[in-house]
């Protein structure tokens, strides 16, 4: 029997979606307002799900206090109030779309969480636009 235990978190960050090899006009056609050369911010909402068996001793899938700490160290401290393009090394040459940010978060948490657990990252860029990544 597997249960998904989830922790929510939040961060604000700035980005610009663009390709260096495209003109500003082409970037605007494809990325819209997110291609603004002077950047803009989003209020990102994160849900991290950890899927595993319930430990019969504790009744926990995972200690959510520990998950909270991993999210703080791997996501909130490096991303909150940062400019993805300029300040976060993972996005030096990667477009900081909500898809790519979710994959980077998953990769960082995967390194911290024991392999018997599955990890699911749900990341909202706006209240209506979100992605889900589980490593597949
Ligand atoms: Ni944007």
Coordinates of N, CA and C and ligand atoms in Angstrom, one line a residue:
X1 N 0.8 -1.2 0.0 CA 0.0 0.0 0.0 C 0.9 1.2 0.0
X2 N 0.7 2.1 -1.0 CA 1.5 3.3 -1.1 C 0.7 4.5 -0.9
X3 N 1.3 5.5 -0.2 CA 0.6 6.7 0.1 C 1.5 7.9 -0.4
X4 N 0.8 8.9 -0.9 CA 1.6 10.1 -1.3 C 1.5 11.2 -0.2
X5 N 2.6 11.5 0.4 CA 2.6 12.6 1.4 C 3.1 13.9 0.8
X6 N 2.4 15.0 1.0 CA 2.7 16.2 0.2 C 3.1 17.4 1.1
X7 N 3.9 18.2 0.6 CA 4.3 19.5 1.3 C 4.2 20.6 0.3
X8 N 3.5 21.7 0.7 CA 3.4 22.9 -0.2 C 4.4 23.9 0.2
X9 N 4.9 24.6 -0.8 CA 5.8 25.7 -0.6 C 5.6 26.8 -1.6
X10 N 6.3 27.9 -1.4 CA 6.0 29.1 -2.3 C 7.3 29.8 -2.5
X11 N 7.5 30.4 -3.6 CA 8.6 31.4 -3.8 C 8.2 32.3 -4.9
X12 N 8.8 33.5 -4.9 CA 8.7 34.5 -5.9 C 10.0 34.5 -6.7
X13 N 9.9 34.7 -8.0 CA 11.2 34.8 -8.7 C 10.9 35.5 -10.1
X14 N 11.9 36.0 -10.7 CA 11.8 36.7 -11.9 C 12.4 35.9 -13.0
X15 N 11.9 36.1 -14.2 CA 12.6 35.4 -15.4 C 12.3 36.1 -16.7
X16 N 13.0 35.7 -17.7 CA 12.7 36.0 -19.1 C 12.8 34.8 -19.9
X17 N 11.7 34.5 -20.7 CA 11.7 33.4 -21.6 C 12.2 33.9 -23.0
X18 N 13.3 33.3 -23.5 CA 13.7 33.8 -24.8 C 14.8 32.8 -25.3
X19 N 15.0 32.9 -26.6 CA 16.2 32.3 -27.2 C 17.1 33.4 -27.7
X20 N 18.4 33.2 -27.4 CA 19.4 34.2 -27.8 C 19.5 34.3 -29.3
X21 N 19.2 33.2 -30.0 CA 19.3 33.2 -31.4 C 18.1 33.7 -32.1
X22 N 17.1 34.1 -31.4 CA 15.9 34.7 -32.0 C 15.8 36.2 -31.8
X23 N 15.2 36.9 -32.7 CA 15.0 38.3 -32.5 C 14.0 38.6 -31.4
X24 N 13.9 39.8 -30.8 CA 12.9 40.2 -29.8 C 11.5 39.9 -30.3
X25 N 11.3 40.2 -31.7 CA 10.0 40.0 -32.2 C 9.6 38.5 -32.2
X26 N 10.5 37.7 -32.6 CA 10.2 36.2 -32.6 C 10.0 35.7 -31.2
X27 N 10.8 36.2 -30.3 CA 10.6 35.8 -28.9 C 9.3 36.2 -28.4
X28 N 8.8 37.4 -28.8 CA 7.5 37.9 -28.3 C 6.4 37.0 -28.9
X29 N 6.6 36.6 -30.2 CA 5.5 35.8 -30.8 C 5.4 34.5 -30.1
X30 N 6.5 33.9 -29.7 CA 6.5 32.5 -29.1 C 6.2 32.6 -27.6
X31 N 6.9 33.5 -26.9 CA 6.8 33.5 -25.4 C 5.9 34.6 -24.8
X32 N 5.4 35.5 -25.7 CA 4.5 36.5 -25.2 C 5.1 37.4 -24.2
X33 N 4.3 37.8 -23.2 CA 4.8 38.8 -22.2 C 6.0 38.2 -21.4
X34 N 6.1 36.9 -21.3 CA 7.2 36.3 -20.6 C 8.6 36.5 -21.3
X35 N 8.5 37.1 -22.5 CA 9.8 37.4 -23.2 C 10.3 38.8 -22.9
X36 N 9.6 39.6 -22.1 CA 10.0 41.0 -21.7 C 11.5 41.0 -21.4
X37 N 12.3 41.8 -22.2 CA 13.7 41.8 -22.0 C 14.1 42.3 -20.6
X38 N 13.2 43.1 -20.0 CA 13.6 43.6 -18.6 C 13.0 42.7 -17.5
X39 N 12.6 41.5 -17.9 CA 12.2 40.5 -16.8 C 10.8 40.9 -16.2
X40 N 10.3 39.9 -15.5 CA 9.0 40.1 -14.7 C 9.0 39.0 -13.7
X41 N 8.1 39.0 -12.8 CA 8.0 38.0 -11.7 C 6.8 37.1 -11.8
X42 N 6.9 36.0 -11.1 CA 5.8 35.1 -10.9 C 5.8 34.7 -9.4
X43 N 4.6 34.4 -8.9 CA 4.4 33.8 -7.6 C 4.3 32.3 -7.8
X44 N 5.4 31.6 -7.6 CA 5.3 30.1 -7.9 C 4.8 29.4 -6.6
X45 N 3.9 28.4 -6.9 CA 3.4 27.6 -5.8 C 3.9 26.2 -6.1
X46 N 4.5 25.5 -5.1 CA 5.1 24.2 -5.3 C 4.4 23.2 -4.4
X47 N 4.1 22.0 -5.0 CA 3.7 20.9 -4.2 C 4.6 19.7 -4.4
X48 N 5.3 19.3 -3.4 CA 6.1 18.1 -3.5 C 5.4 16.9 -2.9
X49 N 5.2 15.9 -3.7 CA 4.6 14.6 -3.2 C 5.7 13.5 -3.1
X50 N 5.7 12.9 -2.0 CA 6.6 11.7 -1.8 C 5.7 10.5 -1.6
X51 N 6.0 9.5 -2.5 CA 5.2 8.3 -2.6 C 5.9 7.1 -2.0
X52 N 5.4 6.5 -1.0 CA 6.0 5.3 -0.4 C 5.1 4.6 0.5
X53 N 5.7 3.5 1.1 CA 5.0 2.7 2.1 C 4.9 3.5 3.4
X54 N 3.9 3.2 4.2 CA 3.8 3.8 5.5 C 4.7 3.0 6.4
X55 N 5.6 3.6 7.1 CA 6.5 3.0 8.1 C 5.6 2.5 9.3
X56 N 5.6 1.2 9.5 CA 4.8 0.7 10.6 C 5.1 1.2 12.0
X57 N 6.4 1.6 12.1 CA 6.8 2.1 13.5 C 6.3 3.5 13.7
X58 N 6.4 4.4 12.7 CA 6.0 5.8 12.9 C 4.6 6.1 12.4
X59 N 4.1 5.4 11.4 CA 2.9 5.7 10.7 C 3.1 6.8 9.6
X60 N 4.4 7.2 9.4 CA 4.7 8.2 8.4 C 5.1 7.5 7.1
X61 N 4.8 8.2 5.9 CA 5.5 7.8 4.7 C 6.9 8.4 4.8
X62 N 7.0 9.7 5.1 CA 8.3 10.4 5.3 C 8.0 11.5 6.4
X63 N 9.0 11.8 7.1 CA 8.8 12.9 8.1 C 8.7 14.2 7.4
X64 N 7.6 14.8 7.4 CA 7.3 16.0 6.6 C 8.2 17.2 7.1
X65 N 8.7 17.1 8.3 CA 9.6 18.2 8.8 C 10.9 18.1 8.0
X66 N 11.3 16.9 7.7 CA 12.6 16.7 6.9 C 12.3 17.2 5.5
X67 N 11.2 16.8 4.9 CA 10.9 17.3 3.6 C 10.8 18.8 3.5
X68 N 10.2 19.4 4.5 CA 10.2 20.9 4.6 C 11.6 21.5 4.6
X69 N 12.5 20.9 5.3 CA 13.9 21.4 5.4 C 14.6 21.2 4.0
X70 N 14.4 20.1 3.3 CA 15.0 19.9 2.0 C 14.4 20.9 1.0
X71 N 13.1 21.2 1.1 CA 12.5 22.2 0.1 C 13.1 23.6 0.4
X72 N 13.3 23.9 1.7 CA 13.9 25.2 2.1 C 15.3 25.3 1.5
X73 N 16.1 24.2 1.7 CA 17.5 24.3 1.3 C 17.7 24.2 -0.2
X74 N 16.9 23.4 -0.9 CA 17.1 23.2 -2.3 C 16.3 24.1 -3.2
X75 N 15.2 24.7 -2.7 CA 14.3 25.5 -3.6 C 14.1 26.9 -3.0
X76 N 13.7 27.0 -1.8 CA 13.3 28.4 -1.3 C 14.6 29.2 -1.2
X77 N 15.6 28.7 -0.6 CA 16.8 29.6 -0.4 C 17.5 29.9 -1.7
X78 N 17.7 29.0 -2.6 CA 18.3 29.3 -3.9 C 17.4 30.1 -4.9
X79 N 16.1 30.0 -4.8 CA 15.2 30.6 -5.8 C 14.5 31.8 -5.4
X80 N 14.1 31.9 -4.1 CA 13.2 32.9 -3.7 C 13.8 34.3 -3.9
X81 N 13.0 35.2 -4.5 CA 13.4 36.6 -4.8 C 14.7 36.6 -5.7
X82 N 14.9 35.6 -6.5 CA 16.0 35.6 -7.4 C 15.5 35.8 -8.9
X83 N 16.5 36.2 -9.7 CA 16.2 36.2 -11.2 C 16.8 34.9 -11.7
X84 N 15.9 34.1 -12.3 CA 16.4 32.8 -12.7 C 17.5 32.9 -13.8
X85 N 17.3 33.8 -14.8 CA 18.3 33.9 -15.8 C 19.6 34.3 -15.4
X86 N 19.6 35.2 -14.4 CA 20.9 35.9 -14.1 C 21.5 35.3 -12.8
X87 N 20.7 34.7 -11.9 CA 21.3 34.4 -10.6 C 21.3 32.9 -10.3
X88 N 20.6 32.1 -11.1 CA 20.4 30.7 -10.7 C 21.2 29.9 -11.8
X89 N 22.3 29.2 -11.4 CA 23.3 28.6 -12.3 C 22.6 27.6 -13.2
X90 N 21.6 26.9 -12.8 CA 21.0 25.8 -13.6 C 20.3 26.4 -14.8
X91 N 20.0 27.7 -14.8 CA 19.3 28.4 -15.9 C 20.2 29.3 -16.7
X92 N 21.5 29.1 -16.6 CA 22.4 30.0 -17.3 C 22.2 29.8 -18.8
X93 N 22.0 28.5 -19.2 CA 21.7 28.2 -20.6 C 20.5 27.4 -20.9
X94 N 19.6 27.5 -19.9 CA 18.3 26.7 -20.0 C 17.2 27.7 -19.8
X95 N 16.2 27.7 -20.7 CA 15.0 28.6 -20.6 C 14.3 28.3 -19.3
X96 N 14.1 29.3 -18.4 CA 13.4 29.1 -17.2 C 11.9 29.0 -17.3
X97 N 11.4 28.1 -18.1 CA 10.0 27.8 -18.2 C 9.5 27.0 -16.9
X98 N 8.2 27.0 -16.7 CA 7.8 26.3 -15.5 C 8.1 24.8 -15.6
X99 N 8.1 24.3 -16.9 CA 8.5 22.9 -17.1 C 9.9 22.7 -16.6
X100 N 10.9 23.5 -17.1 CA 12.3 23.3 -16.8 C 12.5 23.5 -15.3
X101 N 11.8 24.5 -14.7 CA 12.0 24.7 -13.3 C 11.6 23.5 -12.5
X102 N 10.5 22.9 -12.9 CA 10.0 21.7 -12.2 C 11.0 20.6 -12.3
X103 N 11.6 20.4 -13.4 CA 12.6 19.3 -13.6 C 13.8 19.6 -12.7
X104 N 14.3 20.8 -12.7 CA 15.4 21.2 -11.8 C 15.1 20.9 -10.4
X105 N 13.9 21.3 -9.9 CA 13.5 21.0 -8.5 C 13.5 19.5 -8.2
X106 N 12.9 18.7 -9.2 CA 12.9 17.3 -9.0 C 14.3 16.7 -8.9
X107 N 15.2 17.1 -9.8 CA 16.6 16.6 -9.8 C 17.3 16.9 -8.4
X108 N 17.0 18.1 -7.9 CA 17.7 18.5 -6.7 C 17.2 17.7 -5.5
X109 N 15.8 17.5 -5.5 CA 15.2 16.7 -4.4 C 15.6 15.3 -4.5
X110 N 15.7 14.8 -5.7 CA 16.1 13.3 -5.9 C 17.4 13.0 -5.2
X111 N 18.3 14.0 -5.2 CA 19.6 13.7 -4.6 C 19.5 13.7 -3.1
X112 N 18.5 14.2 -2.5 CA 18.4 14.3 -1.1 C 17.5 13.2 -0.5
X113 N 16.6 12.6 -1.3 CA 15.6 11.7 -0.8 C 15.9 10.3 -1.2
X114 N 15.8 9.4 -0.2 CA 16.2 8.0 -0.4 C 15.4 7.4 -1.6
X115 N 16.1 6.4 -2.3 CA 15.6 5.9 -3.6 C 14.4 5.1 -3.5
X116 N 14.0 4.6 -2.3 CA 12.7 3.8 -2.2 C 11.5 4.7 -2.4
X117 N 11.7 6.0 -2.3 CA 10.5 6.9 -2.5 C 10.4 7.4 -3.9
X118 N 9.2 7.5 -4.5 CA 9.0 8.2 -5.7 C 8.7 9.7 -5.4
X119 N 9.1 10.6 -6.3 CA 8.9 12.0 -6.0 C 8.0 12.6 -7.2
X120 N 7.1 13.4 -6.8 CA 6.3 14.1 -7.8 C 6.3 15.6 -7.5
X121 N 6.7 16.4 -8.5 CA 6.7 17.8 -8.3 C 5.6 18.5 -9.1
X122 N 4.8 19.2 -8.5 CA 3.7 20.0 -9.1 C 4.1 21.5 -8.9
X123 N 4.2 22.2 -10.0 CA 4.7 23.6 -9.9 C 3.7 24.5 -10.7
X124 N 3.1 25.5 -10.0 CA 2.2 26.5 -10.5 C 3.0 27.7 -10.8
X125 N 2.9 28.2 -12.1 CA 3.5 29.5 -12.4 C 2.4 30.6 -12.3
X126 N 1.2 30.3 -12.5 CA 0.1 31.2 -12.3 C -1.0 30.3 -11.7
X127 N -2.1 30.9 -11.1 CA -3.1 30.0 -10.5 C -3.7 29.0 -11.5
X128 N -3.6 29.3 -12.8 CA -4.2 28.4 -13.8 C -3.2 27.6 -14.6
X129 N -1.9 27.9 -14.6 CA -0.9 27.2 -15.4 C 0.0 26.5 -14.5
X130 N 0.1 25.2 -14.6 CA 1.0 24.4 -13.8 C 1.4 23.1 -14.5
X131 N 2.6 22.6 -14.1 CA 3.1 21.3 -14.6 C 3.3 20.3 -13.5
X132 N 3.4 19.1 -13.9 CA 3.6 18.0 -13.0 C 4.8 17.1 -13.5
X133 N 5.8 16.8 -12.7 CA 6.9 16.0 -13.2 C 7.2 15.0 -12.1
X134 N 7.4 13.7 -12.6 CA 7.7 12.6 -11.6 C 8.9 11.9 -12.0
X135 N 9.8 12.4 -12.9 CA 11.0 11.8 -13.3 C 10.9 10.9 -14.5
X136 N 9.7 10.7 -15.0 CA 9.5 9.8 -16.1 C 9.9 10.4 -17.4
Ligands
LIG1 NI1 6.8 34.7 -17.1

